[in-house]
PDB file of C-alpha atoms in Angstrom:
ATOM      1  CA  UNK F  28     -20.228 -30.806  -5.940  1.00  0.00           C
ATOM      2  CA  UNK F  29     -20.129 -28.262  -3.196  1.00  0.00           C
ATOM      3  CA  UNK F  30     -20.171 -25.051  -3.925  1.00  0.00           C
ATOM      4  CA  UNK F  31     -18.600 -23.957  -0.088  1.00  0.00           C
ATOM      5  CA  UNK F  32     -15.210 -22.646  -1.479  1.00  0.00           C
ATOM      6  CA  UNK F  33     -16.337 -20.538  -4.243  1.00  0.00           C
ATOM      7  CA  UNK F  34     -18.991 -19.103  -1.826  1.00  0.00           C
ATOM      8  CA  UNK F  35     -16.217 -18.611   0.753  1.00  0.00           C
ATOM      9  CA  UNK F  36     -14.280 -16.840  -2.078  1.00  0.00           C
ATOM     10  CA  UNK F  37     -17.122 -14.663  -3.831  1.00  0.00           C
ATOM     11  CA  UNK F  38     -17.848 -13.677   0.154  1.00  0.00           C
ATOM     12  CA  UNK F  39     -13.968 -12.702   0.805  1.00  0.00           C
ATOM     13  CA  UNK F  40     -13.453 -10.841  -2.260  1.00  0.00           C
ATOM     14  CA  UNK F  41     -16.646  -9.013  -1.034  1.00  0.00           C
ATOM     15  CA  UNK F  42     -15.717  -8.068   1.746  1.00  0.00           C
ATOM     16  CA  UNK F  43     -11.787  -7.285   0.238  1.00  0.00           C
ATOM     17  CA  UNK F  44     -13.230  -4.995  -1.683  1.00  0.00           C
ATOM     18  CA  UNK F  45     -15.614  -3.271   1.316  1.00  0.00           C
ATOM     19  CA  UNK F  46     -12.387  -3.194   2.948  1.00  0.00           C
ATOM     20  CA  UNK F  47     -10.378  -1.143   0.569  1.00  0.00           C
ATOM     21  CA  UNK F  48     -12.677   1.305   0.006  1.00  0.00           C
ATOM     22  CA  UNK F  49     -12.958   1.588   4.032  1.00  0.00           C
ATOM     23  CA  UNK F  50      -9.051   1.912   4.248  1.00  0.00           C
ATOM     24  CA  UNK F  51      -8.957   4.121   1.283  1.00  0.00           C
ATOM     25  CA  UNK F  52     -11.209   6.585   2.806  1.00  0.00           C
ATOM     26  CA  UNK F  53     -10.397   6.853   6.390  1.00  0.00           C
ATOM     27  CA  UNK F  54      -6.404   7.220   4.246  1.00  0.00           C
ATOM     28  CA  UNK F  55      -7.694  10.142   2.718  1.00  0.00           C
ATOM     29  CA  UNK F  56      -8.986  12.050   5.583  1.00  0.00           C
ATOM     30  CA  UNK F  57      -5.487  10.912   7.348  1.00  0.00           C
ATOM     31  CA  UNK F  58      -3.444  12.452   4.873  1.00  0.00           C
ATOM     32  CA  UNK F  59      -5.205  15.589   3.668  1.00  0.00           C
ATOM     33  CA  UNK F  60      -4.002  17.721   6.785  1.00  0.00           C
ATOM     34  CA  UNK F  61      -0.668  17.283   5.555  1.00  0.00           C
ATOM     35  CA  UNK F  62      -1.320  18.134   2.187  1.00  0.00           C
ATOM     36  CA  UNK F  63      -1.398  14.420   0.895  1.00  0.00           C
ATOM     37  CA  UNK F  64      -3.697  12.407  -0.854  1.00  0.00           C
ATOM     38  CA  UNK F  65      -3.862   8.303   0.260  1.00  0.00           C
ATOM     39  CA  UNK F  66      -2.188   7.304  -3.185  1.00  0.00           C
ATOM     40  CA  UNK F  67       1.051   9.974  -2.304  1.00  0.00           C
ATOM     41  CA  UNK F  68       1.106   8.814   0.937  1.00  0.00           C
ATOM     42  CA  UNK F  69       0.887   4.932  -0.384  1.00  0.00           C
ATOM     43  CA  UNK F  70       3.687   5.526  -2.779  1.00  0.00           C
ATOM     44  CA  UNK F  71       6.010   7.916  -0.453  1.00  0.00           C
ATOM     45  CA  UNK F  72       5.449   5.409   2.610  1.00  0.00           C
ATOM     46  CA  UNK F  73       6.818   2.419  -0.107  1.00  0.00           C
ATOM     47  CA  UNK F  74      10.029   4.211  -0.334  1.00  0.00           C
ATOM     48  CA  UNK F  75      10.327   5.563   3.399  1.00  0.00           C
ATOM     49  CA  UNK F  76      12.444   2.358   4.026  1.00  0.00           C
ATOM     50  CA  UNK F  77      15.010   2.881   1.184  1.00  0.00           C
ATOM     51  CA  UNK F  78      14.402   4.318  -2.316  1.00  0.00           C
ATOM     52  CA  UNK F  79      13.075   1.880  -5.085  1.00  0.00           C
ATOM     53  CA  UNK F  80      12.408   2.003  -8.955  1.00  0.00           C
ATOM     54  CA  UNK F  81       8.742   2.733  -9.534  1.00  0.00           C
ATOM     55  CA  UNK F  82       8.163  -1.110 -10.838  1.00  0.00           C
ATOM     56  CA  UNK F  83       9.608  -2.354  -7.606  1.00  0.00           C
ATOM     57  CA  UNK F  84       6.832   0.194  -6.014  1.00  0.00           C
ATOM     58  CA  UNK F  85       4.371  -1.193  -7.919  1.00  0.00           C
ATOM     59  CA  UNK F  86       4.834  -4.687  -7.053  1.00  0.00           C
ATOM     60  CA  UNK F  87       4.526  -3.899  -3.667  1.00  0.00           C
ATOM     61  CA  UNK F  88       1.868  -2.420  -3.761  1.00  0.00           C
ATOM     62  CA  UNK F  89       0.044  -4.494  -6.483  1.00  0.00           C
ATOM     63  CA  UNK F  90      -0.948  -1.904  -8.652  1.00  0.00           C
ATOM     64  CA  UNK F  91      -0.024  -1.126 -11.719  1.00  0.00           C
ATOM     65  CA  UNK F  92       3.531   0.419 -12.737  1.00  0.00           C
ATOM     66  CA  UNK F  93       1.726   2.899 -14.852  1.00  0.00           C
ATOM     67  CA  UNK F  94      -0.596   4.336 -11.627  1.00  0.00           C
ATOM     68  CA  UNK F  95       2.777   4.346  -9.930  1.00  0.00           C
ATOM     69  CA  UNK F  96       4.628   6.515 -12.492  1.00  0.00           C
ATOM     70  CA  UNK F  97       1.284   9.122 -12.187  1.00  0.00           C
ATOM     71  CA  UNK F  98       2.181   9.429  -8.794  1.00  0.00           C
ATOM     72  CA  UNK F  99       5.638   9.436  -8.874  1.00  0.00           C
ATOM     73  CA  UNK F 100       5.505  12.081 -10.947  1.00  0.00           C
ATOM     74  CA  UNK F 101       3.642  14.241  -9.636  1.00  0.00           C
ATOM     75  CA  UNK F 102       5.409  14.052  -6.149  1.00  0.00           C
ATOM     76  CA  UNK F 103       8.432  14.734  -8.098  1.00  0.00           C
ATOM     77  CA  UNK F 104       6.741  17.455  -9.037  1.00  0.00           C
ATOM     78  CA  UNK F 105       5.776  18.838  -5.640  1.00  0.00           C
ATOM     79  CA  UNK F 106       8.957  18.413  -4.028  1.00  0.00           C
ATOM     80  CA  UNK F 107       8.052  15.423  -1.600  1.00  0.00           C
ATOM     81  CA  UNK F 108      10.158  12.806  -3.867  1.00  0.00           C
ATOM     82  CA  UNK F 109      13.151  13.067  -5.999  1.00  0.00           C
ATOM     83  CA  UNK F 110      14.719  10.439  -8.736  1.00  0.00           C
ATOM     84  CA  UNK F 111      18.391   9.238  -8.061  1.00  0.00           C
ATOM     85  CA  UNK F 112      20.655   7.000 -10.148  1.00  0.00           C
ATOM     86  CA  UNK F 113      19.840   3.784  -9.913  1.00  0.00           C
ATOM     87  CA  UNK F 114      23.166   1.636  -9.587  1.00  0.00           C
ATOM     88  CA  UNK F 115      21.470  -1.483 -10.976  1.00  0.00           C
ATOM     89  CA  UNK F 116      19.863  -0.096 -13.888  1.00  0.00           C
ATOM     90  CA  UNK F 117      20.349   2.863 -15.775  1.00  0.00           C
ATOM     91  CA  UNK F 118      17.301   3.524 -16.931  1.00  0.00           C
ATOM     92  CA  UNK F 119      15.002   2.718 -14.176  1.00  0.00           C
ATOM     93  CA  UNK F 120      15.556   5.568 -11.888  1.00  0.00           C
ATOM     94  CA  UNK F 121      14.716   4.914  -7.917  1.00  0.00           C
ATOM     95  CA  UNK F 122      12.307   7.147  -6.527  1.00  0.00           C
ATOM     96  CA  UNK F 123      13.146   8.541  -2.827  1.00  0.00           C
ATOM     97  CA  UNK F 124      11.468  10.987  -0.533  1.00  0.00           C
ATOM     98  CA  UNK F 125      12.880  14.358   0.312  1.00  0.00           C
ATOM     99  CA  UNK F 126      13.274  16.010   3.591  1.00  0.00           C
ATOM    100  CA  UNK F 127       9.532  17.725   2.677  1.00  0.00           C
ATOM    101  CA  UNK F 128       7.960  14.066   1.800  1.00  0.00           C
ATOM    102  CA  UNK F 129       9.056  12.945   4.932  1.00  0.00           C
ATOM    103  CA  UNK F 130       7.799  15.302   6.916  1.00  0.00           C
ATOM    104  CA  UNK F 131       4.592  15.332   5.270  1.00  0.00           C
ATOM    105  CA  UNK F 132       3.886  11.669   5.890  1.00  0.00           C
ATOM    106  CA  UNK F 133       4.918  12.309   9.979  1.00  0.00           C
ATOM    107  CA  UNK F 134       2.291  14.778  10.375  1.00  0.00           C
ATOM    108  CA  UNK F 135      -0.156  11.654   9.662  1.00  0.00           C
ATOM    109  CA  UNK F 136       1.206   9.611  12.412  1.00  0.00           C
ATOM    110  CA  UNK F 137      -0.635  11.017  15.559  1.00  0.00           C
ATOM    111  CA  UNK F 138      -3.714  10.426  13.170  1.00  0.00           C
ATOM    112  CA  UNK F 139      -2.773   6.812  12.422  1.00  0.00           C
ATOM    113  CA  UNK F 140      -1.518   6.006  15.957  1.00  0.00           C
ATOM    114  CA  UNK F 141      -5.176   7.003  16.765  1.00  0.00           C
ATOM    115  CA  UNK F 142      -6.656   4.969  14.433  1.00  0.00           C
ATOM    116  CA  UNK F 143      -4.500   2.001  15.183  1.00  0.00           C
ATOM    117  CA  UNK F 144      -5.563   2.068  18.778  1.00  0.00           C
ATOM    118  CA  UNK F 145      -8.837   2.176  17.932  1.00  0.00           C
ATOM    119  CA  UNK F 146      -9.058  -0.741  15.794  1.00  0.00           C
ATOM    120  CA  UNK F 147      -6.984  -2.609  18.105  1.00  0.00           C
ATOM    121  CA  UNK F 148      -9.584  -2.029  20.560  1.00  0.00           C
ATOM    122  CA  UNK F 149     -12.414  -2.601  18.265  1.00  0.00           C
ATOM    123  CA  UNK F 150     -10.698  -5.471  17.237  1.00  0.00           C
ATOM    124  CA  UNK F 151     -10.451  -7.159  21.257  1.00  0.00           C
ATOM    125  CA  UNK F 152      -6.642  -6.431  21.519  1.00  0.00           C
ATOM    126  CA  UNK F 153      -3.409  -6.584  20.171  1.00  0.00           C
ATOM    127  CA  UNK F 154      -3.583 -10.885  19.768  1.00  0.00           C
ATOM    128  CA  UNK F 155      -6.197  -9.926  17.423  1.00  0.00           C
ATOM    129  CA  UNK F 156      -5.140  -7.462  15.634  1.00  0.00           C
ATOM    130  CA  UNK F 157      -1.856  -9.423  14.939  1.00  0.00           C
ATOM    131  CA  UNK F 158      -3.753 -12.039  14.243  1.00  0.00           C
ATOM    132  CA  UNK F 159      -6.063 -10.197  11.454  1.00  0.00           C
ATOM    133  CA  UNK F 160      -2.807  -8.968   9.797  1.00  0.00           C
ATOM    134  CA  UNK F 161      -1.451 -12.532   9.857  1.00  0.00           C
ATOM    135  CA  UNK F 162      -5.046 -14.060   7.997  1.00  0.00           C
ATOM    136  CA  UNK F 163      -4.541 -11.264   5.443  1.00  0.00           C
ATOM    137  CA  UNK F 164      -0.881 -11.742   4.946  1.00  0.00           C
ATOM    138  CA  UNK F 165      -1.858 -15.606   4.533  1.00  0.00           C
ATOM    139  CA  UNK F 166      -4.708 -14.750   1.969  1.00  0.00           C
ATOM    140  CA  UNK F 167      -2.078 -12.613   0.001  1.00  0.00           C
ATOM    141  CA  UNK F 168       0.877 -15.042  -0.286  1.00  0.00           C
ATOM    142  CA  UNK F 169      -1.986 -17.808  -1.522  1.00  0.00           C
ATOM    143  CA  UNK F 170      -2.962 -15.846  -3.670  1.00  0.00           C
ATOM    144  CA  UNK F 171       0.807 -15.110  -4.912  1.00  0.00           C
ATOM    145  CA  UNK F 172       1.243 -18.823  -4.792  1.00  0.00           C
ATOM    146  CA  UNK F 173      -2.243 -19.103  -7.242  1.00  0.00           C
ATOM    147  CA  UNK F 174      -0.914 -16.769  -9.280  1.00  0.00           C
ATOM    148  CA  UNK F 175       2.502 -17.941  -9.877  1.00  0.00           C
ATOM    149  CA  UNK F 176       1.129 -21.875 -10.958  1.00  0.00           C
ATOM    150  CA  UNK F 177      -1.106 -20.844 -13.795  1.00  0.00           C
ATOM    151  CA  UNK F 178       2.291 -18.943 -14.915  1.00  0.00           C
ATOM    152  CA  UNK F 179       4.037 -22.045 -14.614  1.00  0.00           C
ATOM    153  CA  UNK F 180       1.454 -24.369 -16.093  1.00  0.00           C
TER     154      UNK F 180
END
C-alpha cells in the first residue's frame, strides 16, 4: 500500500502548522502599535462585518468557544467591544466592536496593506496569491467535509 497520501498529509499539516506560527507572529507585530494583540484583533476583525455570539466567533475561527469568551471578555473590558441583546437568543449575547475597537483595528491596515503587497509579490502576483487562498480554502472545506462524515457515520 502506498503510503503517498499520508506523507502528503503529515507534510501539509507541517507546514500548516509553520504557517500559523508565521501568521501569528508577523499578527502580533501588526497589531501591537495599536494597542492590540493578534487574538483581539482575530476576534474584533470576526465581528467587524456584523456582531455575532461568541460561539458563532468561535466557529469561524475554529477555536474553541472558551478561548473566545477570554477574549471577549477582556475587550469588553477595555472598551474595544461591547455585548448587545441578542434577538435570537437570550442568553447568548452578540459581541460587537465599539467606535474605539474599530479604530484600533484601522490603525493596522497601512501595516497589512504592506504586508499584503509584499506577499503578493513574493508570491509572483495577484493570480497567485488568489490562487494560494483558493488551495487553502479547498483544504479547509475538505477537511469540514472529513469532519462532518465520521459525525454522520
Amino acid at each position: 500500500m502506498s503510503h503517498e497520501p499520508q506523507d502528503a498529509l503529515s507534510r501539509t499539516a507541517l507546514g500548516v502548522f509553520r504557517l500559523n506560527g508565521q501568521l501569528l507572529a508577523v499578527s502580533e507585530k501588526l497589531a501591537e502599535p495599536a494597542g492590540l494583540t493578534a487574538a483581539w484583533w482575530q476576534v474584533l476583525g470576526a465581528v467587524l462585518p456584523e456582531p455575532l455570539p461568541v460561539a458563532g466567533i468561535a466557529r469561524v475561527m475554529g477555536i474553541t468557544r472558551q478561548s473566545v469568551q477570554r477574549v471577549a471578555d477582556l475587550l469588553v473590558r477595555e472598551g474595544l467591544a461591547s455585548y448587545e441583546p441578542n434577538p435570537a437568543h437570550r442568553r447568548a449575547k452578540l459581541l460587537a466592536p465599539t467606535e474605539e475597537g474599530r479604530a484600533a483595528v484601522h490603525r493596522i491596515d497601512p501595516g497589512h496593506a504592506e504586508l499584503a503587497a509584499l506577499l503578493q509579490r513574493e508570491l509572483g502576483g495577484p493570480e497567485a496569491f488568489e490562487e494560494t487562498v483558493r488551495v487553502l480554502e479547498r483544504l479547509s472545506a475538505a477537511l469540514d467535509g472529513v469532519e462532518r462524515a465520521g459525525r454522520d457515520s
